[in-house]
PDB file of C-alpha atoms in Angstrom:
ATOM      1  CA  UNK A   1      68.778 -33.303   5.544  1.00 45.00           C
ATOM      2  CA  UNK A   2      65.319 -32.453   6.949  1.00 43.00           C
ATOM      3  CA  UNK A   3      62.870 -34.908   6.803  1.00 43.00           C
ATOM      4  CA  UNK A   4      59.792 -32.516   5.395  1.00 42.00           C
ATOM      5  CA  UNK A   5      56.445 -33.974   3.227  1.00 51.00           C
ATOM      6  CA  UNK A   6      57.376 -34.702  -0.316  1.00 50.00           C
ATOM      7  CA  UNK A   7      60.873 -32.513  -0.714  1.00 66.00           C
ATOM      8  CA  UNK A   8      63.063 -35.378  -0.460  1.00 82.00           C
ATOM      9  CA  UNK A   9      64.181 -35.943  -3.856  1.00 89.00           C
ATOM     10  CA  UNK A  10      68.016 -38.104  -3.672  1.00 93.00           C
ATOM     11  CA  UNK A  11      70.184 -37.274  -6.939  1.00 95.00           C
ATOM     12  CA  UNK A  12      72.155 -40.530  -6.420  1.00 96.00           C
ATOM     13  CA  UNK A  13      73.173 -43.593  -4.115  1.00 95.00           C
ATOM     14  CA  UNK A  14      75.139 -41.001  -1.387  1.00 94.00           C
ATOM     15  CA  UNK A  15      72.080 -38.976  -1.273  1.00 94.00           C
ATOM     16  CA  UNK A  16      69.675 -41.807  -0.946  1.00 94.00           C
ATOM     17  CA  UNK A  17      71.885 -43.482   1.823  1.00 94.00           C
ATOM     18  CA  UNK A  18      71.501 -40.096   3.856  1.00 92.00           C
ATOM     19  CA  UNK A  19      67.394 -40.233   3.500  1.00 89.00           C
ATOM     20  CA  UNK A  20      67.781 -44.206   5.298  1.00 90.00           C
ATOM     21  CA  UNK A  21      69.638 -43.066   7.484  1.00 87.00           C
ATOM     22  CA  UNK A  22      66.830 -40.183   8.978  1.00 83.00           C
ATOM     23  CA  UNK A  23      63.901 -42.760   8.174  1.00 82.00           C
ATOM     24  CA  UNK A  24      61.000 -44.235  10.618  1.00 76.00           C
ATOM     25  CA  UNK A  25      57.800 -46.048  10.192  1.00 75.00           C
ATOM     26  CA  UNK A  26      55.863 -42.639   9.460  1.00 75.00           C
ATOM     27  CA  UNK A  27      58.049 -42.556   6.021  1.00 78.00           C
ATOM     28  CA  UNK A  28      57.257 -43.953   2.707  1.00 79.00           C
ATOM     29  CA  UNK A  29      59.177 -43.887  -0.418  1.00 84.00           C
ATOM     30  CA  UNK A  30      57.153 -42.888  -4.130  1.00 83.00           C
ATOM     31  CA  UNK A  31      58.397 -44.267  -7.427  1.00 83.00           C
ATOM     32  CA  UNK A  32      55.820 -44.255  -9.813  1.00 59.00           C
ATOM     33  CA  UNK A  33      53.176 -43.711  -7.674  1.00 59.00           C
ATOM     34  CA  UNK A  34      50.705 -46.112  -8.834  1.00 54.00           C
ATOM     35  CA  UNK A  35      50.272 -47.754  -5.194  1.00 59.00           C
ATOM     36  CA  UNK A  36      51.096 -44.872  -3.100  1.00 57.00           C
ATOM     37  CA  UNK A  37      48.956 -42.025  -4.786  1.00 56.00           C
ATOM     38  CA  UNK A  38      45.691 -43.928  -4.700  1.00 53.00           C
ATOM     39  CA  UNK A  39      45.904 -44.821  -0.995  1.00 55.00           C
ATOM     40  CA  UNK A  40      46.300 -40.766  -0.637  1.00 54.00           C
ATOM     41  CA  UNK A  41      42.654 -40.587   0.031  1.00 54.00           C
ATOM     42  CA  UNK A  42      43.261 -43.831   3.058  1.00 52.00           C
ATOM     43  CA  UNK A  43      44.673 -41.820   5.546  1.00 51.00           C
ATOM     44  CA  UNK A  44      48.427 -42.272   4.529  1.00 48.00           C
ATOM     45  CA  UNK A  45      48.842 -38.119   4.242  1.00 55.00           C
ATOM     46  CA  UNK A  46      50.536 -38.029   7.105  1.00 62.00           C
ATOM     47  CA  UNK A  47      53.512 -39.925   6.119  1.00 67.00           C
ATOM     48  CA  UNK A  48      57.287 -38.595   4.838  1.00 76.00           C
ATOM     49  CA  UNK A  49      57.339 -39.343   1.178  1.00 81.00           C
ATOM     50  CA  UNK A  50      60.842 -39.551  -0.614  1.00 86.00           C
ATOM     51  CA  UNK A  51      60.739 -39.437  -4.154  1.00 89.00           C
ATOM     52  CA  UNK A  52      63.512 -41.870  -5.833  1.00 92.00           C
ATOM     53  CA  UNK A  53      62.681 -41.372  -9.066  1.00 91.00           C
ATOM     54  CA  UNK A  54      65.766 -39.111  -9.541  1.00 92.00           C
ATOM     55  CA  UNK A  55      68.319 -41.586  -8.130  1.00 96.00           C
ATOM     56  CA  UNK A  56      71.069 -42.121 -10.598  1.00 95.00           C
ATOM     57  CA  UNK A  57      71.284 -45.811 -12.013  1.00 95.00           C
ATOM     58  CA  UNK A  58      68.756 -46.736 -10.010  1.00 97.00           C
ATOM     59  CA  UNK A  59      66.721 -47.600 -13.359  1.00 96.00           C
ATOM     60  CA  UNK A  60      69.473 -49.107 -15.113  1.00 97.00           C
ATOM     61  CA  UNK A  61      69.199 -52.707 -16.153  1.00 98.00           C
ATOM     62  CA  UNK A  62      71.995 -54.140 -17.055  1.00 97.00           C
ATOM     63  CA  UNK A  63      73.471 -57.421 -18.187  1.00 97.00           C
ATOM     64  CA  UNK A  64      76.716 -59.239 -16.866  1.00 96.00           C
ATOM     65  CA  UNK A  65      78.311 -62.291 -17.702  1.00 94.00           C
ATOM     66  CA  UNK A  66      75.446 -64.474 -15.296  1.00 96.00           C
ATOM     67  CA  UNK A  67      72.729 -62.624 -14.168  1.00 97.00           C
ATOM     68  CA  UNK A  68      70.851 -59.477 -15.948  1.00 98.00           C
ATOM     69  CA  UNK A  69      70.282 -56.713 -13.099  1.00 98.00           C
ATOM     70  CA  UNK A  70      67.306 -54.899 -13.295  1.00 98.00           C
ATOM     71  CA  UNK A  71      66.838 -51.393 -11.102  1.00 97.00           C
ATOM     72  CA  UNK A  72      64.320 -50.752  -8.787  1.00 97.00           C
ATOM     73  CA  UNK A  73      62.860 -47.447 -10.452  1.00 96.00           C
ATOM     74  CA  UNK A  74      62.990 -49.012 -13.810  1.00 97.00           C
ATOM     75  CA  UNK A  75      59.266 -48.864 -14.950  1.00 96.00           C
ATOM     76  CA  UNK A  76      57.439 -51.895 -16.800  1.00 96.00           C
ATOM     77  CA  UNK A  77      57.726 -50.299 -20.049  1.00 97.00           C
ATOM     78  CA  UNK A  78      61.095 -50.417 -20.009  1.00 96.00           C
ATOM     79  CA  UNK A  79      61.280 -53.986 -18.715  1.00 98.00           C
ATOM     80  CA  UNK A  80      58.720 -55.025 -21.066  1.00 97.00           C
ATOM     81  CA  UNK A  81      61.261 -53.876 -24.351  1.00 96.00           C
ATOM     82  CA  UNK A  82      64.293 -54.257 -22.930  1.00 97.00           C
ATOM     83  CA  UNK A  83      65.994 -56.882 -25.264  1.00 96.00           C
ATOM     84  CA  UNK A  84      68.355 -58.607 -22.353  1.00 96.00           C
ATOM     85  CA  UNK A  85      65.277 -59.454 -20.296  1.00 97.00           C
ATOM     86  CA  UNK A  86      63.194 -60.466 -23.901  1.00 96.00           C
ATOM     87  CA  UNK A  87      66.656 -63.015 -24.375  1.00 96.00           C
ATOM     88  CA  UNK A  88      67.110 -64.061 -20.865  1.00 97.00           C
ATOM     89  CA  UNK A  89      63.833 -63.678 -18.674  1.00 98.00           C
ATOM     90  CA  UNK A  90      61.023 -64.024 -21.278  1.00 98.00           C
ATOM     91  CA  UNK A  91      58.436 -64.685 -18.043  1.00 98.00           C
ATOM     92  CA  UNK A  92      59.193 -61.041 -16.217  1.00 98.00           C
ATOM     93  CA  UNK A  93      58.982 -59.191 -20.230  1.00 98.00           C
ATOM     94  CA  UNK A  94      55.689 -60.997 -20.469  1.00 97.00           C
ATOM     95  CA  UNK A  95      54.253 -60.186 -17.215  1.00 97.00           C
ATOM     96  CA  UNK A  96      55.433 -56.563 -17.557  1.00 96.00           C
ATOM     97  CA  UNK A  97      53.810 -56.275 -20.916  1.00 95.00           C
ATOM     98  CA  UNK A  98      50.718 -57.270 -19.153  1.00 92.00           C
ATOM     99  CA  UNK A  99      50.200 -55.101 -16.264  1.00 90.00           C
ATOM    100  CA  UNK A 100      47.605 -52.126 -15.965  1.00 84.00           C
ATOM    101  CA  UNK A 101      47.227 -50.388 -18.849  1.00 85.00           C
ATOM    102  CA  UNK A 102      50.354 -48.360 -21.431  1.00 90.00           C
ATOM    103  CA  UNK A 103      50.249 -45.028 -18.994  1.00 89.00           C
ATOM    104  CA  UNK A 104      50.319 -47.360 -16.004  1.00 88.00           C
ATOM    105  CA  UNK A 105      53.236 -49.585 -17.110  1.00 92.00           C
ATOM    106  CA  UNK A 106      54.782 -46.105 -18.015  1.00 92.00           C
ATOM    107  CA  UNK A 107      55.131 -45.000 -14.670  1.00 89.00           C
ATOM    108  CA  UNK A 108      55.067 -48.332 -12.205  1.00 91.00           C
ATOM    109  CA  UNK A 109      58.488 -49.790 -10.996  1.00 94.00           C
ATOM    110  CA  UNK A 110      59.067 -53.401 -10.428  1.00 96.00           C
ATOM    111  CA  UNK A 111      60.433 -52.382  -7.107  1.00 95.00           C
ATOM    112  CA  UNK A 112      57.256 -50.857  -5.907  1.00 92.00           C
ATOM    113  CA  UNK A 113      55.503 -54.077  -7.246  1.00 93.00           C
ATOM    114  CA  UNK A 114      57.767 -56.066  -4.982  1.00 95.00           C
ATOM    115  CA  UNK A 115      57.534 -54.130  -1.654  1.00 92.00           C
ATOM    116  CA  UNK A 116      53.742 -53.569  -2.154  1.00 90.00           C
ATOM    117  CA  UNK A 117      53.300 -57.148  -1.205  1.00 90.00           C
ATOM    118  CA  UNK A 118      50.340 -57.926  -2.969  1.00 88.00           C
ATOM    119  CA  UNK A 119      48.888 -61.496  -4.008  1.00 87.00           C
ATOM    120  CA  UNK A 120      48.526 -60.255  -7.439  1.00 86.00           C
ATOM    121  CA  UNK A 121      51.223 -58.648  -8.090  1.00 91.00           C
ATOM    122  CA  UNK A 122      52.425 -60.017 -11.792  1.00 93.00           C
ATOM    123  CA  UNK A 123      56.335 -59.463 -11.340  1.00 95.00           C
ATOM    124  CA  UNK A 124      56.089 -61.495  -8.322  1.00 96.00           C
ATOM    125  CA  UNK A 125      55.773 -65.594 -10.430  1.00 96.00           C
ATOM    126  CA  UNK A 126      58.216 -64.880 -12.772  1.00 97.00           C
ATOM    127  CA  UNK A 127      60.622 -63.190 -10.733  1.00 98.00           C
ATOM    128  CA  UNK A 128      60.192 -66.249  -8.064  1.00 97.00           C
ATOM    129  CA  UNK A 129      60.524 -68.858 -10.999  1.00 97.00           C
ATOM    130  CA  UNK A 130      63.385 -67.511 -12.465  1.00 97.00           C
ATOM    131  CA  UNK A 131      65.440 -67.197  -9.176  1.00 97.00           C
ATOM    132  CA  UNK A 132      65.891 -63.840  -8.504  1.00 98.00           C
ATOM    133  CA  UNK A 133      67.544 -62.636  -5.273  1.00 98.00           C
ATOM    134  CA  UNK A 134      66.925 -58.460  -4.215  1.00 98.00           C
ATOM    135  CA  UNK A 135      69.395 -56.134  -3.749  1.00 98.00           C
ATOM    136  CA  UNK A 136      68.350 -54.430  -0.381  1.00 97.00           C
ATOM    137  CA  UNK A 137      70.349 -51.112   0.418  1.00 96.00           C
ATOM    138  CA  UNK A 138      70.428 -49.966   4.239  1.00 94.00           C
ATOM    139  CA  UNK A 139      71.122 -46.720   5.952  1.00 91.00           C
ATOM    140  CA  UNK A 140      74.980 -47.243   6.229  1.00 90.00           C
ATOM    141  CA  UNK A 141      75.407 -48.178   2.854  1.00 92.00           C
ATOM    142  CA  UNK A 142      75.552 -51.580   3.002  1.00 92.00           C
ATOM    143  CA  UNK A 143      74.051 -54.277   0.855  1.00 95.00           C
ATOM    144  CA  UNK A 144      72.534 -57.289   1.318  1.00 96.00           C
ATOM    145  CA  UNK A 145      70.909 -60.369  -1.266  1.00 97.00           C
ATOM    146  CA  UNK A 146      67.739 -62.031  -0.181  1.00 97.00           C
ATOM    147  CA  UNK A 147      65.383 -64.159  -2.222  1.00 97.00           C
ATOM    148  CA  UNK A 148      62.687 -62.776  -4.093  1.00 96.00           C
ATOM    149  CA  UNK A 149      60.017 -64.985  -1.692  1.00 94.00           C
ATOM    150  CA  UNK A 150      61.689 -63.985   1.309  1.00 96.00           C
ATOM    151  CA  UNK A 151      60.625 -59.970   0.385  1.00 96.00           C
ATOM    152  CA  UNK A 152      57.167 -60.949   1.498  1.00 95.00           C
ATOM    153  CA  UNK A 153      55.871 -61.245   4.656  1.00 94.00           C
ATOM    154  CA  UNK A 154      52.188 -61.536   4.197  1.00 94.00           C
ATOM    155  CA  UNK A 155      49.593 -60.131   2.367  1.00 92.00           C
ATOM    156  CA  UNK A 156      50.638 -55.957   2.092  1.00 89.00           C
ATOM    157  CA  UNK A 157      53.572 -56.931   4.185  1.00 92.00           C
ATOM    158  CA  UNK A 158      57.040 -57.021   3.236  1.00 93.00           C
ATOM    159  CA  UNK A 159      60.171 -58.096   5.175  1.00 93.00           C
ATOM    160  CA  UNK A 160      61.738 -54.640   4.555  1.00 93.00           C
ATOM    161  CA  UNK A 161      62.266 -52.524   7.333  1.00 89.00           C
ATOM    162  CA  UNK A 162      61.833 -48.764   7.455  1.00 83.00           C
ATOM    163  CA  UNK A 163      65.337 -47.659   6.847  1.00 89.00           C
ATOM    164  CA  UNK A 164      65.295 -50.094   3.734  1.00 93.00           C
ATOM    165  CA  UNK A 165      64.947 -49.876   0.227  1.00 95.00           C
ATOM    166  CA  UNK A 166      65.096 -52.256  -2.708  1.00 96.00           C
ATOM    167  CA  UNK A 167      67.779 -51.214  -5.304  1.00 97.00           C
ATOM    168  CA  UNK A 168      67.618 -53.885  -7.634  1.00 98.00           C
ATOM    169  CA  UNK A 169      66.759 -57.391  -8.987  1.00 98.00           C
ATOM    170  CA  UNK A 170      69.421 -60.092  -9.614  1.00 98.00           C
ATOM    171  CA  UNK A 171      68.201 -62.751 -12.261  1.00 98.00           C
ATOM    172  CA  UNK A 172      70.355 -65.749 -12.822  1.00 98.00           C
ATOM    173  CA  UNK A 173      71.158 -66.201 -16.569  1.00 97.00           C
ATOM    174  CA  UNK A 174      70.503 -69.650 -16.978  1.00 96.00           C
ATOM    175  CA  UNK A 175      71.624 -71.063 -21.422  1.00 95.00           C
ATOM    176  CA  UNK A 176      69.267 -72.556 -22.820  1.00 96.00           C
ATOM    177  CA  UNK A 177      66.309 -71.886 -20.699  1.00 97.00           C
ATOM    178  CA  UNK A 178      63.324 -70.679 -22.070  1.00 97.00           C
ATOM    179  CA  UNK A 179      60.178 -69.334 -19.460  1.00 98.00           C
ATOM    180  CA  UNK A 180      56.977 -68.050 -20.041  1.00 98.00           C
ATOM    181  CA  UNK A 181      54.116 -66.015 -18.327  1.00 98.00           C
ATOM    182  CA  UNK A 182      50.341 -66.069 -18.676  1.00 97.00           C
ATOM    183  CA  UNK A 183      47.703 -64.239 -16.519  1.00 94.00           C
ATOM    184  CA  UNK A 184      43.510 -64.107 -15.978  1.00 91.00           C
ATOM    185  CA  UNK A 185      41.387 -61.397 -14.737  1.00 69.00           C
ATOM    186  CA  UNK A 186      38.152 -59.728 -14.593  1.00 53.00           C
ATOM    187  CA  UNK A 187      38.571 -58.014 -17.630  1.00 50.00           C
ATOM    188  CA  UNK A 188      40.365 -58.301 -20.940  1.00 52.00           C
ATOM    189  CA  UNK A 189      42.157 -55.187 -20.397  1.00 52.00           C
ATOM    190  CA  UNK A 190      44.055 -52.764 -17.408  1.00 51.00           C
ATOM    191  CA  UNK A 191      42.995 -56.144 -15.242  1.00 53.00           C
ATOM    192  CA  UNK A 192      44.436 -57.053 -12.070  1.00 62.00           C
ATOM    193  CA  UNK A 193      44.990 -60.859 -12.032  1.00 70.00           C
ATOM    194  CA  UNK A 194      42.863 -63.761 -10.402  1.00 86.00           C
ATOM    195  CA  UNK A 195      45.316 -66.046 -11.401  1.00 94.00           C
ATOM    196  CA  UNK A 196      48.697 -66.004 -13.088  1.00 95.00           C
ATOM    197  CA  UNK A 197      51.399 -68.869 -13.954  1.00 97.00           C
ATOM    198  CA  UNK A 198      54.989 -68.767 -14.728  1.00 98.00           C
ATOM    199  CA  UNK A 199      56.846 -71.845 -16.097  1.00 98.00           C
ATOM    200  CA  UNK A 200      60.229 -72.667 -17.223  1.00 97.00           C
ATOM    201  CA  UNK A 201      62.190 -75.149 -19.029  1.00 97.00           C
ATOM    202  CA  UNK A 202      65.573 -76.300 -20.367  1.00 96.00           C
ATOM    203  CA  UNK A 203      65.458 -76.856 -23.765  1.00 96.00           C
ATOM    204  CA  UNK A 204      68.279 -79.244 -25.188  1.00 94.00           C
ATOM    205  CA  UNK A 205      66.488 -80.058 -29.168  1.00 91.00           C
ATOM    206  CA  UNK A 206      62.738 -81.123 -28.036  1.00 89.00           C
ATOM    207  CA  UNK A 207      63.996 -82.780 -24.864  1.00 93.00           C
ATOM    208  CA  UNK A 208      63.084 -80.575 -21.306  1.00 95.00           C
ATOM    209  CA  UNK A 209      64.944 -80.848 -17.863  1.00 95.00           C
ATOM    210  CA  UNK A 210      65.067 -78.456 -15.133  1.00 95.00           C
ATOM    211  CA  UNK A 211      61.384 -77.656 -15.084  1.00 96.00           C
ATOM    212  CA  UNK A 212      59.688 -75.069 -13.177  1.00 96.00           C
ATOM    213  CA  UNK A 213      56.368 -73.943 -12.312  1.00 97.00           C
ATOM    214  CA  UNK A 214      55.497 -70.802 -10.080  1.00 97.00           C
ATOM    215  CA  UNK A 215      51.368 -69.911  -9.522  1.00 97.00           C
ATOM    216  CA  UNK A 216      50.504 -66.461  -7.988  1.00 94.00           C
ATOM    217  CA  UNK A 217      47.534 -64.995  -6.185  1.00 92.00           C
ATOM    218  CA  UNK A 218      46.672 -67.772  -4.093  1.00 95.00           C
ATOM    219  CA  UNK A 219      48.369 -66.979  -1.018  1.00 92.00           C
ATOM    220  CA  UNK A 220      50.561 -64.436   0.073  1.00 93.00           C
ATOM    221  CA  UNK A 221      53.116 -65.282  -2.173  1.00 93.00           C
ATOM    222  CA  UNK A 222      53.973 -67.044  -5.029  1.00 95.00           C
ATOM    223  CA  UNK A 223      53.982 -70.934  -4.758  1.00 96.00           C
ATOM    224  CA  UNK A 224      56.935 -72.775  -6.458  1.00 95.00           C
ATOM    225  CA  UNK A 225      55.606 -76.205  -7.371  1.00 94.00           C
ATOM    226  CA  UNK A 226      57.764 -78.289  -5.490  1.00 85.00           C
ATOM    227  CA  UNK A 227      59.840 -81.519  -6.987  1.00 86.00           C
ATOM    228  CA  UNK A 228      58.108 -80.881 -10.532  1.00 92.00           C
ATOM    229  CA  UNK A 229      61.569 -81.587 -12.367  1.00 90.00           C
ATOM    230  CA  UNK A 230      60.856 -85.144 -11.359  1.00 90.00           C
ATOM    231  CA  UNK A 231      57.908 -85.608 -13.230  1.00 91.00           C
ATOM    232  CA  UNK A 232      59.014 -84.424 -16.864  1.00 93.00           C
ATOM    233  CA  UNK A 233      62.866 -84.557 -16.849  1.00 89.00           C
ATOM    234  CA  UNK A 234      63.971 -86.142 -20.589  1.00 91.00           C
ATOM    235  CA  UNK A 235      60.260 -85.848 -21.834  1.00 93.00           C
ATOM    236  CA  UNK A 236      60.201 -84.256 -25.544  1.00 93.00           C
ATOM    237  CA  UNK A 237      57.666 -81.322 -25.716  1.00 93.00           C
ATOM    238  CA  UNK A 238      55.834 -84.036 -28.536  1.00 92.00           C
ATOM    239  CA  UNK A 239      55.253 -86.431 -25.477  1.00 93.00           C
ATOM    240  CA  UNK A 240      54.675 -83.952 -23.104  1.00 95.00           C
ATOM    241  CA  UNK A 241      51.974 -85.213 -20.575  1.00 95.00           C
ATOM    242  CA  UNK A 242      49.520 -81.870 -20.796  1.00 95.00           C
ATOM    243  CA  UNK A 243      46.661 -83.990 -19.052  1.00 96.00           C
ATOM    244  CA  UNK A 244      49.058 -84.621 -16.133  1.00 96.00           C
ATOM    245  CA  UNK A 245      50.019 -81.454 -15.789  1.00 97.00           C
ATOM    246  CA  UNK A 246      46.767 -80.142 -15.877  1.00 97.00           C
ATOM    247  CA  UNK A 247      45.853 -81.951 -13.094  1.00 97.00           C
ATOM    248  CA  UNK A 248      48.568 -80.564 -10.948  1.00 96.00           C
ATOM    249  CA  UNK A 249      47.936 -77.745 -11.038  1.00 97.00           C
ATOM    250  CA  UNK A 250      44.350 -77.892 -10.507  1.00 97.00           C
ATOM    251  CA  UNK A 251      45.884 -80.210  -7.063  1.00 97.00           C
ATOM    252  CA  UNK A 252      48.060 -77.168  -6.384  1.00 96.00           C
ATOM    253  CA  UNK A 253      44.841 -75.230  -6.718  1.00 97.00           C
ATOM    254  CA  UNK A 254      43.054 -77.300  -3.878  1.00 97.00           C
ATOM    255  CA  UNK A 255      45.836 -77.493  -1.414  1.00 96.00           C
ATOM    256  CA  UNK A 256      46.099 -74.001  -1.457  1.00 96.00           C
ATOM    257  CA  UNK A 257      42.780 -72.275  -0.959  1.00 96.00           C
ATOM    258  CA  UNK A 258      40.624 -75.825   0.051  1.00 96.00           C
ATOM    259  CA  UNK A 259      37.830 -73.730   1.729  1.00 94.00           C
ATOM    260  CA  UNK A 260      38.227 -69.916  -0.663  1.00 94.00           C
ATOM    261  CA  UNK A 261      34.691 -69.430  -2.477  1.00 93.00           C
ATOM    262  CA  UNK A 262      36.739 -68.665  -5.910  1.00 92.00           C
ATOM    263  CA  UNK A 263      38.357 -72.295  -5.699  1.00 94.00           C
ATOM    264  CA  UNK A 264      36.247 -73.889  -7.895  1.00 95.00           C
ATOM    265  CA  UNK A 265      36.658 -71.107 -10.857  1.00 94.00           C
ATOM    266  CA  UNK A 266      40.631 -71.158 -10.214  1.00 95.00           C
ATOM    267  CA  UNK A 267      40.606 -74.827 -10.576  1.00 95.00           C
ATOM    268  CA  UNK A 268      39.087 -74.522 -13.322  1.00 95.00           C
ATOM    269  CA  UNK A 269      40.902 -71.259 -14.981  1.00 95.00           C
ATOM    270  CA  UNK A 270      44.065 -72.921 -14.225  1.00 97.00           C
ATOM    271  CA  UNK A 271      43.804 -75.945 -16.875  1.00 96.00           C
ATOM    272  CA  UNK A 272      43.067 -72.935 -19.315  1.00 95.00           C
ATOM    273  CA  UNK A 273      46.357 -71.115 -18.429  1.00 96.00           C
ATOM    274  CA  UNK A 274      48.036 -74.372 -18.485  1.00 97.00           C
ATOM    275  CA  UNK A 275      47.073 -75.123 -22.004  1.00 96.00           C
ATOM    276  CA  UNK A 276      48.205 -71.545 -22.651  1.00 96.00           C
ATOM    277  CA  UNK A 277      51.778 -71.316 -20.659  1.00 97.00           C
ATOM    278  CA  UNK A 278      52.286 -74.335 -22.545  1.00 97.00           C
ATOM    279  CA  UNK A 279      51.626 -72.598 -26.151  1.00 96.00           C
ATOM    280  CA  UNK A 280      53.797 -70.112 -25.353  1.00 96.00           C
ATOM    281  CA  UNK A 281      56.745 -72.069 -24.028  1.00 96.00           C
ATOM    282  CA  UNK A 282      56.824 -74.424 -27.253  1.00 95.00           C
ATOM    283  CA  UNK A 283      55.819 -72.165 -29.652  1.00 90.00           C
ATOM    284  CA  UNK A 284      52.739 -74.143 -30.735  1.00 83.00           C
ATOM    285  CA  UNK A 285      49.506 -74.884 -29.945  1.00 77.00           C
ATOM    286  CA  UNK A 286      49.216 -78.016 -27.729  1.00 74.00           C
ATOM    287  CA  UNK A 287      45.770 -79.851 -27.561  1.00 70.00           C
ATOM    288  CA  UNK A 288      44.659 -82.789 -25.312  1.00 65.00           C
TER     289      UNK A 288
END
């Protein structure tokens, strides 16, 4: 198979495994386009452009009896009302609910999200917080599981090599876990985010253990809030500390970007997501 500009077009997994197999840097793979097509205009015409959009099963998301496997090609519309991720991952249904605009969520993939590498990239918190691993597929066929963090590099940089290609998302189901998602941006609508939050919890009546908090956009990648379990394990959401937590995450906010002119707004836009992750995740509104 002949490596020509935009012809490639794999039917299935055999046929896709035959395109890594003939790929180098000056190849590029479209999904839905929404990254790719814009950057037309940047210079990137010169590249091999495979089209996976046709791969069999590569959309599929599917449930098992612990994790719900999402493809790469599947778009954010389908994420977004796809009832196993509404049950199991509420954070990644919210985010993909929230991203770009109906025609936009239409046509962009999670896995284009992913390898794009970029700080705002909304699938990027609550796949992190909920402990997904990626399914990477190579040139002879063979698989191989890495974490969700360890797909990016830097900022626009992803670990994956040229003959690679994400094929799908692992997510752990986890009873009795309930997780949330809440984002910020310049505008009310088809915004890209200055600041988004994932957080999850384990629910047994109105106690909470196995707490989680992922923030995204203020680095490279997501940051997982480190040792946070500690601070609220066997707390009721009625006693729930919200001033405390507020104020981590606005310390979160400082270590991160001590020196970035936006600090002060995102330490400040932070306590607001807070108070709303935490409306969300209890189903009521909390106050101070």
């Amino acid at each position: 198979m002949s490596l020509d500009i935009m012809n490639l077009m794999p039917k299935d997994k055999k046929e896709l495994i035959e395109c890594l197999s003939q790929m180098n840097e000056d190849t590029r793979f479209v999904a839905g386009g929404t990254d790719v097509l814009p950057s037309l205009e940047g210079g990137l015409k010169k590249f091999t452009y495979i089209d996976i959009t046709h791969v069999s099963d590569m959309d599929a998301i599917k449930v098992t009896e612990d994790k719900v496997i999402v493809g790469a090609t599947a778009t954010f519309s389908d994420i977004a009302r796809n009832q196993f991720i509404r049950t199991y991952a509420q954070a990644l249904s919210m985010a993909a609910s929230q991203i770009g605009s109906v025609q936009i969520r239409n046509r962009a993939t999670i896995g284009g999200n992913v390898a794009n590498a970029s700080p705002a990239a909304d699938s990027l918190p609550a796949l992190a917080l909920l402990n997904s691993e990626v399914e990477i597929l190579g040139p002879n066929g063979q698989s191989k599981m890495i974490s969700v963090l360890d797909v990016i590099e830097d900022v626009g940089v992803s670990a994956l090599r040229p003959y690679e290609v994400i094929w799908a998302f692992h997510i752990p189901i986890r009873p009795h876990v309930r997780s949330a998602f809440v984002k910020i941006g310049s505008r009310k609508r088809v915004t890209i985010s200055r600041l988004n939050l994932a957080i999850s919890a384990k629910f047994s009546g109105e106690g909470l253990s196995d707490v989680n908090v992922c923030l995204g956009t203020l680095g490279p990648r997501p940051l997982l809030i480190a040792n946070i379990d500690r601070d609220f394990k066997g707390i009721s959401t009625k006693d729930f500390p919200i001033d405390f937590f507020l104020n981590l995450l606005t310390n979160v906010v400082d270590l991160a970007i001590p020196n970035r002119p936006s600090r002060a707004y995102k330490r400040t836009a932070v306590r607001g997501l807070g108070i709303d992750v935490l409306d969300v995740l209890f189903g009521r509104r909390c106050m101070l």
